Amino acid sequence: MPLSAGLGLKFYRYKSLIRRHWWVLALTVGLGLAYEGYVLFSKPQLYESSSQLLVRDELVSDASKQGTFTDPWGHLFDTAVEQLKSKNVLDGAKNSLALVAPQLNGNKVTITPSVVSRTNILTVKGTATNAEFIQHFVDAVVNEFLAERKGLQDEIIQRVGKGLADQSSQLRDSLKAQQAKLQAFIQDNNMAFWAEQQKSSAIALDVLKSQQSQLQNELQRLESLTPDQLLQTPLTRPAAPAKPQPGMMESTQRTEQGGNEVYAQYLKVTQELVQAQADVEQWKSIWKPKHPKMQALQMKVDNLQRLLAVIKEQNYNASKGRMAAIRAELKVLESSIVKGETKVLEASRKDADFKQLTNDVTNTQKELDRIFSSATSVGSPKSSSPDVFVVSQKATAPVAVPPGTVSHLLIGLVGGFVVGMIALLLLDRADDRLSSSTEMLDHFSEPILGQIPNVADSRKDSGLPLLQPEDDRYTYAEAFRSLRSSLIFMPNQAELKTILITSAIPNEGKSTIASNLAVTMAASGARVLLVDADLRRGDIAQLFDIDGRLGLSDVLRGEVHWKEAAKSTKHSTLTIIPRGPVTNQSGELLLKPIMVSLLEEFKDTFDLTIFNTAPILAADDTPTLAPNFDGVLMVIRASFTSARMSKNALNTLYQRQVNVLGLILNCIDTEMPDYYYYQYSNYYAATDGSDRKS
């Protein structure tokens, strides 16, 4: 369901609720006005007096001089307002006033502090029933407020001073202990020696690490060269350490000297070999290979090549010796570096301990000086400066407070209306009567076959008139035509020969609906029989204005044949069997076997038989009779029938295995938002040509 339709239904329901129970609102509003009137006339006359406090000019920011006060303390006024309303201030003012002027008395006193907008003015307003008392009391409240602030200020200063003194004493003890610890450390350690030790050890350690890095690079270079590359690269030695290790230097020098001699010999032999090979190539074209001089030259080349191989081997061995020497030297350097790092760390630790002790003493001394300065400031006259507030205006002369008649009446009116609406809402929550098809769909799963509008305005002294061939109640007639169509086009409608119409409780309009449905069916040409089976209070004979002295109760007793009790009407295809004489034995009569045979005869004679029966919850007639019919229609009157009762009636039918065809909602208001089907009924009613518009 759209939101607008749901809101429309709610609005209509509440409007109907107010229309039905308007007296509840009238009662609650009247009571509210009466109560506020009683309060207004029983309330004693109040008098008002006010005083003003001002923040000192020297504490107001430059912005306040231009019309805007800036609160430099954050919440100065908020705190002051709460203090003025506190119990301590009010009780203190009462006690002081009782001592000064015991003859004054005020039972009900109200103090209302407020800040004047965009200013540094605090207004203290008081109201009481005693005019003289309230003026003195406002002054007493202001004085007590200033006295309490002064007392709090002094207490805070004393508390801060005591705290600073305690903290200062603790710091002095701590400073003495730190100074003693520093002196003991200096006596136990020669700081000049450790400073020189740290400096020299750091320099020596840097030299050792530099030499270690050079030797590691040289070792990596030698390990990566091939024997031929070693021959072409002379052995080099990194810079000597500041303090060479004994034995290491001598072996290194011998290795380097031998390696350099091999490298020089390698260069010489290589040059001779190149020259000899050139001579061989030169004389090769002149001398034969077996020429003595040629053989001599070839022998020289072979000897030089063998010598070069020997040199290569010697150079490789020299390189291996050099790498071994470097490795040995690296081990010695590692040991020396570890010792140097130990010395540096020990000297650094001593220096760090000394600096830490010195810093502790310095920081403690600074903190002690700061606390001494703060304590001096707290104890100075400036620390007990006057309060930020000064009295700019004493309590004014008391004036009478208006009683507030309009506000009291508005409170009574609004309060009574709200209470009345709450009462109406509670009534609505307790009221489960259905007023629209939408609400019926929320409560029932049975289909709604018809919605009959409320035409109570057409009711006459004899009752609600039945439908006429040219009835001007167009919406009313169209609703029964819609009901007729719903029955005709129901599934298995060919087997729908007998229909029973009932309701949950009396006065729901079932007799009128049964009669108008019979008239509507007969108007379509069907042969219809309408039987008034409400043997206690049936009124169909009165509705059709026919003789009802002979009817169904006589037939069931076997006194007459049903055709003798049947009455014709002005509708040619509509026949009626009235109720007959009233009886309290309707339940027994309807249970007789003759009823079953009558229904079979009615099916053979008529196209449709409609029974009007007693309400389900009023008598057991309908649940007893209903299982013999092809279908049952139950009437629910809008805004009249309880949903709970209707559900109980339906459950009673279902317990008897009754075929409930659907529900008929009677007396529905056509102004309901969900009753849109007939909103154009007046426009589309039959008219002559003169009423039409082009």
mmCIF file of C-alpha atoms in Angstrom, residues 378-638:
data_model
loop_
_atom_site.group_PDB
_atom_site.id
_atom_site.type_symbol
_atom_site.label_atom_id
_atom_site.label_comp_id
_atom_site.label_asym_id
_atom_site.label_seq_id
_atom_site.Cartn_x
_atom_site.Cartn_y
_atom_site.Cartn_z
ATOM 1 C CA VAL A 378 51.743 32.310 45.554
ATOM 2 C CA GLY A 379 52.756 33.934 48.820
ATOM 3 C CA SER A 380 52.938 37.424 47.356
ATOM 4 C CA PRO A 381 50.089 39.943 47.766
ATOM 5 C CA LYS A 382 49.281 39.653 44.070
ATOM 6 C CA SER A 383 48.244 36.024 44.538
ATOM 7 C CA SER A 384 45.272 37.091 46.655
ATOM 8 C CA SER A 385 43.978 39.670 44.182
ATOM 9 C CA PRO A 386 40.315 40.779 44.310
ATOM 10 C CA ASP A 387 37.621 38.618 42.729
ATOM 11 C CA VAL A 388 36.953 39.050 39.018
ATOM 12 C CA PHE A 389 33.346 39.989 39.856
ATOM 13 C CA VAL A 390 32.306 43.291 41.403
ATOM 14 C CA VAL A 391 28.805 44.427 42.364
ATOM 15 C CA SER A 392 27.714 47.025 39.802
ATOM 16 C CA GLN A 393 24.139 47.306 41.101
ATOM 17 C CA LYS A 394 22.622 46.310 44.415
ATOM 18 C CA ALA A 395 19.195 44.671 44.609
ATOM 19 C CA THR A 396 16.511 46.846 43.081
ATOM 20 C CA ALA A 397 13.259 47.750 44.791
ATOM 21 C CA PRO A 398 10.813 44.817 44.600
ATOM 22 C CA VAL A 399 8.146 44.893 41.883
ATOM 23 C CA ALA A 400 5.069 42.699 41.540
ATOM 24 C CA VAL A 401 5.411 39.788 39.090
ATOM 25 C CA PRO A 402 2.530 39.423 36.592
ATOM 26 C CA PRO A 403 0.521 36.233 37.276
ATOM 27 C CA GLY A 404 0.955 34.975 33.698
ATOM 28 C CA THR A 405 -2.718 34.394 32.938
ATOM 29 C CA VAL A 406 -2.186 33.791 29.219
ATOM 30 C CA SER A 407 0.618 31.288 29.753
ATOM 31 C CA HIS A 408 -1.426 29.377 32.344
ATOM 32 C CA LEU A 409 -4.411 29.217 30.007
ATOM 33 C CA LEU A 410 -2.218 28.057 27.134
ATOM 34 C CA ILE A 411 -0.662 25.390 29.348
ATOM 35 C CA GLY A 412 -4.104 24.195 30.428
ATOM 36 C CA LEU A 413 -5.380 24.213 26.846
ATOM 37 C CA VAL A 414 -2.375 22.436 25.335
ATOM 38 C CA GLY A 415 -1.968 20.051 28.265
ATOM 39 C CA GLY A 416 -5.656 19.100 28.227
ATOM 40 C CA PHE A 417 -5.543 18.604 24.481
ATOM 41 C CA VAL A 418 -2.437 16.393 24.709
ATOM 42 C CA VAL A 419 -3.965 14.294 27.508
ATOM 43 C CA GLY A 420 -7.183 13.995 25.518
ATOM 44 C CA MET A 421 -5.292 12.881 22.405
ATOM 45 C CA ILE A 422 -3.411 10.289 24.449
ATOM 46 C CA ALA A 423 -6.717 9.015 25.834
ATOM 47 C CA LEU A 424 -8.148 8.848 22.300
ATOM 48 C CA LEU A 425 -5.089 6.972 21.064
ATOM 49 C CA LEU A 426 -5.479 4.472 23.894
ATOM 50 C CA LEU A 427 -9.132 4.079 22.962
ATOM 51 C CA ASP A 428 -8.117 3.551 19.345
ATOM 52 C CA ARG A 429 -5.591 0.893 20.367
ATOM 53 C CA ALA A 430 -8.300 -0.927 22.321
ATOM 54 C CA ASP A 431 -10.864 -0.481 19.510
ATOM 55 C CA ASP A 432 -10.519 -3.247 16.888
ATOM 56 C CA ARG A 433 -13.567 -2.273 14.871
ATOM 57 C CA LEU A 434 -12.853 -2.244 11.143
ATOM 58 C CA SER A 435 -13.567 0.830 9.050
ATOM 59 C CA SER A 436 -11.988 0.108 5.656
ATOM 60 C CA SER A 437 -11.196 -2.704 3.262
ATOM 61 C CA THR A 438 -7.482 -2.157 3.876
ATOM 62 C CA GLU A 439 -7.904 -2.902 7.576
ATOM 63 C CA MET A 440 -9.989 -5.982 6.722
ATOM 64 C CA LEU A 441 -7.186 -7.311 4.521
ATOM 65 C CA ASP A 442 -4.822 -6.922 7.480
ATOM 66 C CA HIS A 443 -7.081 -9.039 9.715
ATOM 67 C CA PHE A 444 -8.712 -11.575 7.375
ATOM 68 C CA SER A 445 -7.488 -13.860 4.609
ATOM 69 C CA GLU A 446 -10.978 -14.239 3.078
ATOM 70 C CA PRO A 447 -11.696 -12.173 -0.061
ATOM 71 C CA ILE A 448 -13.841 -9.034 0.120
ATOM 72 C CA LEU A 449 -16.626 -9.588 -2.398
ATOM 73 C CA GLY A 450 -18.463 -6.337 -1.820
ATOM 74 C CA GLN A 451 -18.176 -2.903 -0.249
ATOM 75 C CA ILE A 452 -21.594 -1.404 0.424
ATOM 76 C CA PRO A 453 -21.576 2.369 1.027
ATOM 77 C CA ASN A 454 -23.388 3.997 3.907
ATOM 78 C CA VAL A 455 -26.689 5.583 2.710
ATOM 79 C CA ALA A 456 -28.164 6.326 6.120
ATOM 80 C CA ASP A 457 -29.336 9.714 4.850
ATOM 81 C CA SER A 458 -31.902 7.911 2.661
ATOM 82 C CA ARG A 459 -33.411 6.050 5.631
ATOM 83 C CA LYS A 460 -37.130 6.606 6.239
ATOM 84 C CA ASP A 461 -39.432 5.890 9.162
ATOM 85 C CA SER A 462 -40.121 2.409 7.790
ATOM 86 C CA GLY A 463 -36.412 1.699 7.418
ATOM 87 C CA LEU A 464 -33.864 1.815 4.605
ATOM 88 C CA PRO A 465 -35.650 1.549 1.222
ATOM 89 C CA LEU A 466 -34.689 -1.363 -1.020
ATOM 90 C CA LEU A 467 -33.198 -0.872 -4.454
ATOM 91 C CA GLN A 468 -35.536 0.389 -7.162
ATOM 92 C CA PRO A 469 -35.221 -0.064 -10.958
ATOM 93 C CA GLU A 470 -34.238 3.597 -11.397
ATOM 94 C CA ASP A 471 -32.686 4.191 -7.986
ATOM 95 C CA ASP A 472 -30.983 7.562 -7.668
ATOM 96 C CA ARG A 473 -28.583 6.103 -5.082
ATOM 97 C CA TYR A 474 -26.168 5.317 -7.839
ATOM 98 C CA THR A 475 -23.187 4.386 -5.644
ATOM 99 C CA TYR A 476 -25.367 2.147 -3.504
ATOM 100 C CA ALA A 477 -26.871 0.336 -6.502
ATOM 101 C CA GLU A 478 -23.472 -0.009 -8.200
ATOM 102 C CA ALA A 479 -22.034 -1.648 -5.090
ATOM 103 C CA PHE A 480 -24.652 -4.452 -5.263
ATOM 104 C CA ARG A 481 -24.030 -4.873 -8.990
ATOM 105 C CA SER A 482 -20.337 -5.313 -8.143
ATOM 106 C CA LEU A 483 -21.294 -7.916 -5.505
ATOM 107 C CA ARG A 484 -23.469 -9.694 -8.060
ATOM 108 C CA SER A 485 -20.574 -9.809 -10.541
ATOM 109 C CA SER A 486 -18.235 -11.162 -7.873
ATOM 110 C CA LEU A 487 -20.618 -14.068 -7.256
ATOM 111 C CA ILE A 488 -21.335 -14.740 -10.931
ATOM 112 C CA PHE A 489 -17.683 -14.901 -11.923
ATOM 113 C CA MET A 490 -16.491 -16.949 -8.978
ATOM 114 C CA PRO A 491 -14.819 -20.279 -9.778
ATOM 115 C CA ASN A 492 -17.352 -23.160 -10.026
ATOM 116 C CA GLN A 493 -20.182 -20.615 -10.039
ATOM 117 C CA ALA A 494 -22.391 -23.140 -11.858
ATOM 118 C CA GLU A 495 -22.586 -25.161 -8.609
ATOM 119 C CA LEU A 496 -23.463 -22.073 -6.562
ATOM 120 C CA LYS A 497 -27.204 -22.575 -6.235
ATOM 121 C CA THR A 498 -27.786 -21.902 -2.530
ATOM 122 C CA ILE A 499 -26.212 -19.027 -0.551
ATOM 123 C CA LEU A 500 -26.524 -18.240 3.132
ATOM 124 C CA ILE A 501 -26.007 -14.638 4.307
ATOM 125 C CA THR A 502 -25.227 -14.003 7.957
ATOM 126 C CA SER A 503 -23.203 -11.800 10.321
ATOM 127 C CA ALA A 504 -21.355 -12.087 13.613
ATOM 128 C CA ILE A 505 -23.713 -9.941 15.722
ATOM 129 C CA PRO A 506 -27.109 -8.223 15.217
ATOM 130 C CA ASN A 507 -27.623 -4.868 13.470
ATOM 131 C CA GLU A 508 -24.937 -5.357 10.847
ATOM 132 C CA GLY A 509 -27.406 -5.027 7.942
ATOM 133 C CA LYS A 510 -27.465 -8.632 6.721
ATOM 134 C CA SER A 511 -31.230 -8.633 6.031
ATOM 135 C CA THR A 512 -30.967 -5.481 3.893
ATOM 136 C CA ILE A 513 -27.956 -6.860 2.012
ATOM 137 C CA ALA A 514 -29.691 -10.218 1.414
ATOM 138 C CA SER A 515 -32.809 -8.423 0.123
ATOM 139 C CA ASN A 516 -30.933 -6.033 -2.172
ATOM 140 C CA LEU A 517 -28.711 -8.835 -3.468
ATOM 141 C CA ALA A 518 -31.857 -10.846 -4.310
ATOM 142 C CA VAL A 519 -33.343 -7.812 -6.082
ATOM 143 C CA THR A 520 -30.107 -7.258 -8.029
ATOM 144 C CA MET A 521 -29.901 -10.936 -9.049
ATOM 145 C CA ALA A 522 -33.552 -10.928 -10.112
ATOM 146 C CA ALA A 523 -32.966 -7.760 -12.161
ATOM 147 C CA SER A 524 -30.420 -9.704 -14.243
ATOM 148 C CA GLY A 525 -33.105 -12.255 -15.169
ATOM 149 C CA ALA A 526 -32.254 -14.999 -12.708
ATOM 150 C CA ARG A 527 -35.017 -16.870 -10.870
ATOM 151 C CA VAL A 528 -34.263 -15.999 -7.259
ATOM 152 C CA LEU A 529 -35.784 -17.252 -4.019
ATOM 153 C CA LEU A 530 -35.188 -15.186 -0.870
ATOM 154 C CA VAL A 531 -35.865 -17.111 2.379
ATOM 155 C CA ASP A 532 -36.002 -15.407 5.764
ATOM 156 C CA ALA A 533 -34.463 -18.099 8.004
ATOM 157 C CA ASP A 534 -34.010 -15.772 10.986
ATOM 158 C CA LEU A 535 -36.967 -17.355 12.801
ATOM 159 C CA ARG A 536 -36.561 -15.100 15.851
ATOM 160 C CA ARG A 537 -36.209 -11.576 14.436
ATOM 161 C CA GLY A 538 -36.441 -11.800 10.651
ATOM 162 C CA ASP A 539 -37.837 -8.638 9.020
ATOM 163 C CA ILE A 540 -37.719 -9.331 5.271
ATOM 164 C CA ALA A 541 -41.526 -9.274 5.057
ATOM 165 C CA GLN A 542 -41.513 -5.720 6.398
ATOM 166 C CA LEU A 543 -38.758 -4.697 3.973
ATOM 167 C CA PHE A 544 -40.811 -5.901 0.968
ATOM 168 C CA ASP A 545 -44.130 -4.859 2.549
ATOM 169 C CA ILE A 546 -45.731 -8.320 2.139
ATOM 170 C CA ASP A 547 -47.877 -10.514 4.366
ATOM 171 C CA GLY A 548 -45.529 -12.485 6.634
ATOM 172 C CA ARG A 549 -48.039 -14.391 8.785
ATOM 173 C CA LEU A 550 -47.365 -17.609 6.861
ATOM 174 C CA GLY A 551 -43.746 -18.533 6.337
ATOM 175 C CA LEU A 552 -40.748 -20.821 6.827
ATOM 176 C CA SER A 553 -41.549 -21.799 10.410
ATOM 177 C CA ASP A 554 -44.932 -23.159 9.241
ATOM 178 C CA VAL A 555 -43.239 -25.093 6.422
ATOM 179 C CA LEU A 556 -40.684 -26.667 8.766
ATOM 180 C CA ARG A 557 -43.467 -27.768 11.127
ATOM 181 C CA GLY A 558 -45.119 -29.463 8.149
ATOM 182 C CA GLU A 559 -48.253 -27.349 8.404
ATOM 183 C CA VAL A 560 -48.061 -25.966 4.843
ATOM 184 C CA HIS A 561 -46.185 -26.633 1.630
ATOM 185 C CA TRP A 562 -43.435 -24.193 0.794
ATOM 186 C CA LYS A 563 -45.221 -23.087 -2.343
ATOM 187 C CA GLU A 564 -48.139 -21.951 -0.227
ATOM 188 C CA ALA A 565 -45.805 -19.836 1.933
ATOM 189 C CA ALA A 566 -43.970 -18.353 -1.075
ATOM 190 C CA LYS A 567 -44.878 -14.762 -1.914
ATOM 191 C CA SER A 568 -44.405 -13.026 -5.233
ATOM 192 C CA THR A 569 -43.050 -9.489 -5.491
ATOM 193 C CA LYS A 570 -43.130 -6.666 -7.998
ATOM 194 C CA HIS A 571 -39.969 -8.209 -9.431
ATOM 195 C CA SER A 572 -41.232 -10.945 -11.723
ATOM 196 C CA THR A 573 -38.333 -13.368 -11.069
ATOM 197 C CA LEU A 574 -38.051 -12.814 -7.320
ATOM 198 C CA THR A 575 -39.936 -14.994 -4.818
ATOM 199 C CA ILE A 576 -39.896 -14.627 -1.053
ATOM 200 C CA ILE A 577 -40.603 -17.036 1.793
ATOM 201 C CA PRO A 578 -41.115 -14.918 4.942
ATOM 202 C CA ARG A 579 -40.115 -15.897 8.435
ATOM 203 C CA GLY A 580 -43.535 -16.915 9.627
ATOM 204 C CA PRO A 581 -44.594 -17.004 13.278
ATOM 205 C CA VAL A 582 -41.773 -16.229 15.760
ATOM 206 C CA THR A 583 -40.466 -19.284 17.629
ATOM 207 C CA ASN A 584 -37.782 -20.006 20.207
ATOM 208 C CA GLN A 585 -37.268 -23.498 18.734
ATOM 209 C CA SER A 586 -35.600 -22.304 15.531
ATOM 210 C CA GLY A 587 -32.535 -24.473 16.137
ATOM 211 C CA GLU A 588 -34.663 -27.659 16.293
ATOM 212 C CA LEU A 589 -36.749 -26.683 13.266
ATOM 213 C CA LEU A 590 -33.713 -25.969 11.117
ATOM 214 C CA LEU A 591 -32.239 -29.377 12.022
ATOM 215 C CA LYS A 592 -35.267 -31.304 10.711
ATOM 216 C CA PRO A 593 -34.680 -33.528 7.663
ATOM 217 C CA ILE A 594 -37.269 -31.568 5.734
ATOM 218 C CA MET A 595 -34.740 -28.707 5.413
ATOM 219 C CA VAL A 596 -32.419 -30.814 3.257
ATOM 220 C CA SER A 597 -35.250 -31.859 0.957
ATOM 221 C CA LEU A 598 -36.435 -28.254 0.753
ATOM 222 C CA LEU A 599 -33.000 -27.111 -0.406
ATOM 223 C CA GLU A 600 -32.999 -29.755 -3.130
ATOM 224 C CA GLU A 601 -36.406 -28.609 -4.336
ATOM 225 C CA PHE A 602 -35.233 -24.975 -4.291
ATOM 226 C CA LYS A 603 -32.239 -25.900 -6.435
ATOM 227 C CA ASP A 604 -34.510 -27.554 -8.991
ATOM 228 C CA THR A 605 -36.980 -24.675 -9.066
ATOM 229 C CA PHE A 606 -34.781 -21.567 -8.855
ATOM 230 C CA ASP A 607 -31.471 -20.421 -10.274
ATOM 231 C CA LEU A 608 -30.375 -19.029 -6.926
ATOM 232 C CA THR A 609 -31.657 -19.410 -3.372
ATOM 233 C CA ILE A 610 -30.603 -16.841 -0.753
ATOM 234 C CA PHE A 611 -31.137 -17.538 2.961
ATOM 235 C CA ASN A 612 -31.110 -14.745 5.527
ATOM 236 C CA THR A 613 -30.156 -16.276 8.902
ATOM 237 C CA ALA A 614 -29.619 -15.231 12.497
ATOM 238 C CA PRO A 615 -26.234 -13.773 13.639
ATOM 239 C CA ILE A 616 -23.684 -16.481 14.341
ATOM 240 C CA LEU A 617 -22.776 -15.363 17.868
ATOM 241 C CA ALA A 618 -26.419 -14.695 18.836
ATOM 242 C CA ALA A 619 -27.797 -18.176 18.209
ATOM 243 C CA ASP A 620 -26.690 -21.589 16.981
ATOM 244 C CA ASP A 621 -29.134 -21.500 14.037
ATOM 245 C CA THR A 622 -26.619 -20.421 11.386
ATOM 246 C CA PRO A 623 -23.750 -22.839 12.269
ATOM 247 C CA THR A 624 -26.376 -25.635 12.283
ATOM 248 C CA LEU A 625 -27.822 -24.689 8.900
ATOM 249 C CA ALA A 626 -24.734 -23.465 7.031
ATOM 250 C CA PRO A 627 -23.101 -26.844 6.154
ATOM 251 C CA ASN A 628 -26.073 -27.631 3.875
ATOM 252 C CA PHE A 629 -25.394 -24.632 1.575
ATOM 253 C CA ASP A 630 -23.078 -24.196 -1.373
ATOM 254 C CA GLY A 631 -21.531 -21.099 0.140
ATOM 255 C CA VAL A 632 -21.802 -18.535 2.939
ATOM 256 C CA LEU A 633 -21.395 -14.743 2.814
ATOM 257 C CA MET A 634 -20.648 -12.959 6.077
ATOM 258 C CA VAL A 635 -21.545 -9.291 6.549
ATOM 259 C CA ILE A 636 -19.273 -6.990 8.585
ATOM 260 C CA ARG A 637 -20.483 -3.492 9.358
ATOM 261 C CA ALA A 638 -17.785 -0.828 9.116
#
